[in-house]
PDB file of C-alpha atoms in Angstrom:
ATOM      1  CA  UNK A   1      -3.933  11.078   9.029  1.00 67.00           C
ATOM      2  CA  UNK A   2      -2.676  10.769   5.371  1.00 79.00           C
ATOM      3  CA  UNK A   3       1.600  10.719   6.228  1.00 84.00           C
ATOM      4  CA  UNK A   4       4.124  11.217   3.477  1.00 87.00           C
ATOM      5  CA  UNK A   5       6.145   8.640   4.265  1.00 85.00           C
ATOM      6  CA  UNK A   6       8.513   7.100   6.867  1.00 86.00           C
ATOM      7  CA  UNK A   7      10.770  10.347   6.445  1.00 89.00           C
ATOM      8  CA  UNK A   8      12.168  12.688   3.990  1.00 90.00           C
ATOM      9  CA  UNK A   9      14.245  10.366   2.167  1.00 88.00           C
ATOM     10  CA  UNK A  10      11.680   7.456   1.655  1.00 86.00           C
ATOM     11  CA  UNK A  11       8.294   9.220   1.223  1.00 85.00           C
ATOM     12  CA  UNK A  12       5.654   8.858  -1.538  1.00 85.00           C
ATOM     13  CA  UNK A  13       6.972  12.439  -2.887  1.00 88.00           C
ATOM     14  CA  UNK A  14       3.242  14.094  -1.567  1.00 89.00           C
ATOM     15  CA  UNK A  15       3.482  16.936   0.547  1.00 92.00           C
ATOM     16  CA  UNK A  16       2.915  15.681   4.336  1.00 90.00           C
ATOM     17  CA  UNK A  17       4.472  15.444   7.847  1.00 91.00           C
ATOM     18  CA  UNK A  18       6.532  11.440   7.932  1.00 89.00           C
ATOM     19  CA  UNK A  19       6.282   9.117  10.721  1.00 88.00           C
ATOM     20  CA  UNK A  20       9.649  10.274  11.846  1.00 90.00           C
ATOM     21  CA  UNK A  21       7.845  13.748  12.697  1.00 92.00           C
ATOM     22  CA  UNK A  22       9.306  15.661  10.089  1.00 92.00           C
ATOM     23  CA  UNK A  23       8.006  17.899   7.118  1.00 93.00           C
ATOM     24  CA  UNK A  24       8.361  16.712   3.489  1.00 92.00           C
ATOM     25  CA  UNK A  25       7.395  19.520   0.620  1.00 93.00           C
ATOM     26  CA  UNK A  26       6.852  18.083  -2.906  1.00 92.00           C
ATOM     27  CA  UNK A  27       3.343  17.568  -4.695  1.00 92.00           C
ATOM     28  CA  UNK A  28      -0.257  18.173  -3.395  1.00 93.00           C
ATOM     29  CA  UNK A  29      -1.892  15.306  -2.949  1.00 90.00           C
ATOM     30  CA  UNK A  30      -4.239  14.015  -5.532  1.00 89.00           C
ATOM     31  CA  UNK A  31      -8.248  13.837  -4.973  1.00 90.00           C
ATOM     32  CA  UNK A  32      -9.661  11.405  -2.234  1.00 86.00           C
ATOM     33  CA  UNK A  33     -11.090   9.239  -5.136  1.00 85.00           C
ATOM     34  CA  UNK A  34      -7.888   8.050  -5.740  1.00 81.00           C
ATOM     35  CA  UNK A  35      -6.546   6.270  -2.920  1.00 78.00           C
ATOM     36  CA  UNK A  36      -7.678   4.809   0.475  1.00 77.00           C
ATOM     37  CA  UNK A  37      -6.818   5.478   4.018  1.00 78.00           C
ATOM     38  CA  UNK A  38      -7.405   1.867   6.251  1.00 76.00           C
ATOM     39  CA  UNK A  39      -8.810   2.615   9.539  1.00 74.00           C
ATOM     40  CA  UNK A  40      -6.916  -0.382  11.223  1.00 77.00           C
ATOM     41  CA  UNK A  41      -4.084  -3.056  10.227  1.00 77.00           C
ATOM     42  CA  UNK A  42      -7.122  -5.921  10.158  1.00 81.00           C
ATOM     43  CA  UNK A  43      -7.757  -6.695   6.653  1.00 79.00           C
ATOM     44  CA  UNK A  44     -11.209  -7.788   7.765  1.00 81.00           C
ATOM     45  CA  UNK A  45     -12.038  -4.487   9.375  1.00 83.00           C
ATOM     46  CA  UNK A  46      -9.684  -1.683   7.672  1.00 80.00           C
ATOM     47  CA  UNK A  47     -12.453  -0.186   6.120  1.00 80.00           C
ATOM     48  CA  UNK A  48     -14.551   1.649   8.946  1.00 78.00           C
ATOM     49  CA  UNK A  49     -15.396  -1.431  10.702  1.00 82.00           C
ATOM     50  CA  UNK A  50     -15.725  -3.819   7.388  1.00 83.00           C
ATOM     51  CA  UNK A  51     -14.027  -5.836   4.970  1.00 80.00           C
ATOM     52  CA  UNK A  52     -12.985  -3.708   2.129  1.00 76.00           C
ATOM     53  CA  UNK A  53     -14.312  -5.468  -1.008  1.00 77.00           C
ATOM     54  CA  UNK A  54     -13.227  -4.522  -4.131  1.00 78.00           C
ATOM     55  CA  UNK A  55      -9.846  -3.533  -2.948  1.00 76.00           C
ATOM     56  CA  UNK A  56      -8.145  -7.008  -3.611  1.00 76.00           C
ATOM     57  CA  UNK A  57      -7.045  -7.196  -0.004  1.00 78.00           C
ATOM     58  CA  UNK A  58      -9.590  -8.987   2.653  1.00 78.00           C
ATOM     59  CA  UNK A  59     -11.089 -11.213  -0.049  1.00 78.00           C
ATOM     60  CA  UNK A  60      -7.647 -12.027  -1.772  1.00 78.00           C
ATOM     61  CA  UNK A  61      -5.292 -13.015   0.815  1.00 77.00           C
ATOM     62  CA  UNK A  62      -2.852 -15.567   0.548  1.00 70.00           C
ATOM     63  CA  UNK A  63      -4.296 -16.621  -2.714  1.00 77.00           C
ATOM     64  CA  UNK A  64      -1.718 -19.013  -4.699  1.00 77.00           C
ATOM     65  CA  UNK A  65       0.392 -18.627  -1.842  1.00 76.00           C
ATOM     66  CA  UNK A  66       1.391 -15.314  -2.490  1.00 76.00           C
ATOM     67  CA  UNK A  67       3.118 -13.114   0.872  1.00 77.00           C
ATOM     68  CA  UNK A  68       0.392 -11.083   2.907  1.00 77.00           C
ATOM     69  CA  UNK A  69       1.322  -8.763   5.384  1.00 79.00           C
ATOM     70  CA  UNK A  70      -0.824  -5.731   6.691  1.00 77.00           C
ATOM     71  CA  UNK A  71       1.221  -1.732   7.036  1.00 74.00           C
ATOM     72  CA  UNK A  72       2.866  -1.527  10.584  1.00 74.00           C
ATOM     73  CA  UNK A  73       2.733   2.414  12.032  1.00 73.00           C
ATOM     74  CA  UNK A  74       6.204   2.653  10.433  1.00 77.00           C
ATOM     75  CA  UNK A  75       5.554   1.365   6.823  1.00 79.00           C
ATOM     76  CA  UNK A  76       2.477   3.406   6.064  1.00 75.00           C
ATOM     77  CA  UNK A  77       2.443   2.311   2.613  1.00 79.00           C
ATOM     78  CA  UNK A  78       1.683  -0.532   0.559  1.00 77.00           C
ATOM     79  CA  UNK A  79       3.300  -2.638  -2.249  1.00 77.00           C
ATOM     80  CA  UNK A  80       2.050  -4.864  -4.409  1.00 77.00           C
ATOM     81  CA  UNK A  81       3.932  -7.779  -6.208  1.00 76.00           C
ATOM     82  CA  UNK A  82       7.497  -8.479  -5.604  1.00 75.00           C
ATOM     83  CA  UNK A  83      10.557  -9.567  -7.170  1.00 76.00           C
ATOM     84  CA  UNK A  84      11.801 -12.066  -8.588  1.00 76.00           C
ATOM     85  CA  UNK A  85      14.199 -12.838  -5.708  1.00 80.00           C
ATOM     86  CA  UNK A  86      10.722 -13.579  -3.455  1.00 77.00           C
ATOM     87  CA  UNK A  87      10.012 -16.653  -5.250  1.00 78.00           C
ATOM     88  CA  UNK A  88       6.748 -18.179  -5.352  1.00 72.00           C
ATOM     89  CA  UNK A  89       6.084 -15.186  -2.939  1.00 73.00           C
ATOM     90  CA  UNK A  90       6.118 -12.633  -5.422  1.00 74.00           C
ATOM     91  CA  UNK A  91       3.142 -13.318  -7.466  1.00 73.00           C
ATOM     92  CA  UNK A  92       0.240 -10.929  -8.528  1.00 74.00           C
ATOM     93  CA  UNK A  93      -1.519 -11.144  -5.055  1.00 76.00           C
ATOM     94  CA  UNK A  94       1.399 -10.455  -2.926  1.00 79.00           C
ATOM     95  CA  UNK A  95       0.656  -7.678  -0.485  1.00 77.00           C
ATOM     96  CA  UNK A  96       3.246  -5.799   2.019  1.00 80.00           C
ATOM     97  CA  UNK A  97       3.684  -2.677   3.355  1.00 78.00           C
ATOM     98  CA  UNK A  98       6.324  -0.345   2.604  1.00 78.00           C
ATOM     99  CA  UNK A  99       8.260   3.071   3.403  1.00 77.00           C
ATOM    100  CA  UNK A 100       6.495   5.574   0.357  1.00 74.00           C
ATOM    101  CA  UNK A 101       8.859   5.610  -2.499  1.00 74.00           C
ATOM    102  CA  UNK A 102       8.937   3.225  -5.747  1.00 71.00           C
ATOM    103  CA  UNK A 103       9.929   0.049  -6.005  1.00 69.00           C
ATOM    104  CA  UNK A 104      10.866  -0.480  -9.212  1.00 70.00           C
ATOM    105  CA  UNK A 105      11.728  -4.072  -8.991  1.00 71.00           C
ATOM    106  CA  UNK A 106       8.595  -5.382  -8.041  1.00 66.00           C
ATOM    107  CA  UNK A 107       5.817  -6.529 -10.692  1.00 61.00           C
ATOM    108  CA  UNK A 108       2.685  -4.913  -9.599  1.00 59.00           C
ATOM    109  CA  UNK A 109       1.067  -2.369 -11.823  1.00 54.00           C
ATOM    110  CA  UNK A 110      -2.067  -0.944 -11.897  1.00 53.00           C
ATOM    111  CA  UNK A 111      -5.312  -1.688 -14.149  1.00 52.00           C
ATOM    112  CA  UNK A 112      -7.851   0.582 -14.696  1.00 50.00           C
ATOM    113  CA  UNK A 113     -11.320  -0.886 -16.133  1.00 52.00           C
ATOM    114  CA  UNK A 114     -14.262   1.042 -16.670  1.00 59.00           C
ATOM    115  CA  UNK A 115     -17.505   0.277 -14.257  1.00 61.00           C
ATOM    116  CA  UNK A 116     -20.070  -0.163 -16.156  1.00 54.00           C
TER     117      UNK A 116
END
């Protein structure tokens, strides 16, 4: 089940029950095609049974060094990068989960290409 966050205060700002079991109202949530929902915390099996490819997770982890950890049921989210406090952690590949809400202080941003 898609969840907003972990509760009203830290949520993603999407319209959605939180794991603490209450209600947050904001936006709708954008079209499928534009995010994933991981079946389990196994990077090797979080897509229905398989490796997700293409989603810089199973095939990326630990690269350079860089922190890997997988969302726990109370940090549904996930962030990417870090800050400059994490060191030689916080590089491009870093992966961790989080609460819902920004993080303005870590370096990931996202790339759009087209597929050709």
């Amino acid at each position: 089940n898609k969840l907003s966050g972990y509760s009203t205060a830290y949520n993603s700002g999407f319209t959605g029950d939180t794991v603490e079991h209450t209600h947050f109202t904001g936006r709708s949530w954008p079209a499928d095609k534009y995010y994933d929902v991981y079946t389990t915390q196994d990077p090797f099996t979080m897509c229905n049974g398989s490796p997700c490819k293409g989603h810089a997770i199973s095939e990326i982890i630990e690269w350079y060094g860089d922190f890997f950890r997988m969302s726990q049921p109370t940090e549904i989210w996930s962030n990417r990068g870090g800050h400059f406090s994490n060191g030689s952690y916080a590089g491009i590949y870093r992966y961790q989960p989080g609460v819902g809400y920004a993080v303005e202080t870590n370096s990931f941003r996202q790339v759009l290409t087209p597929n050709h």
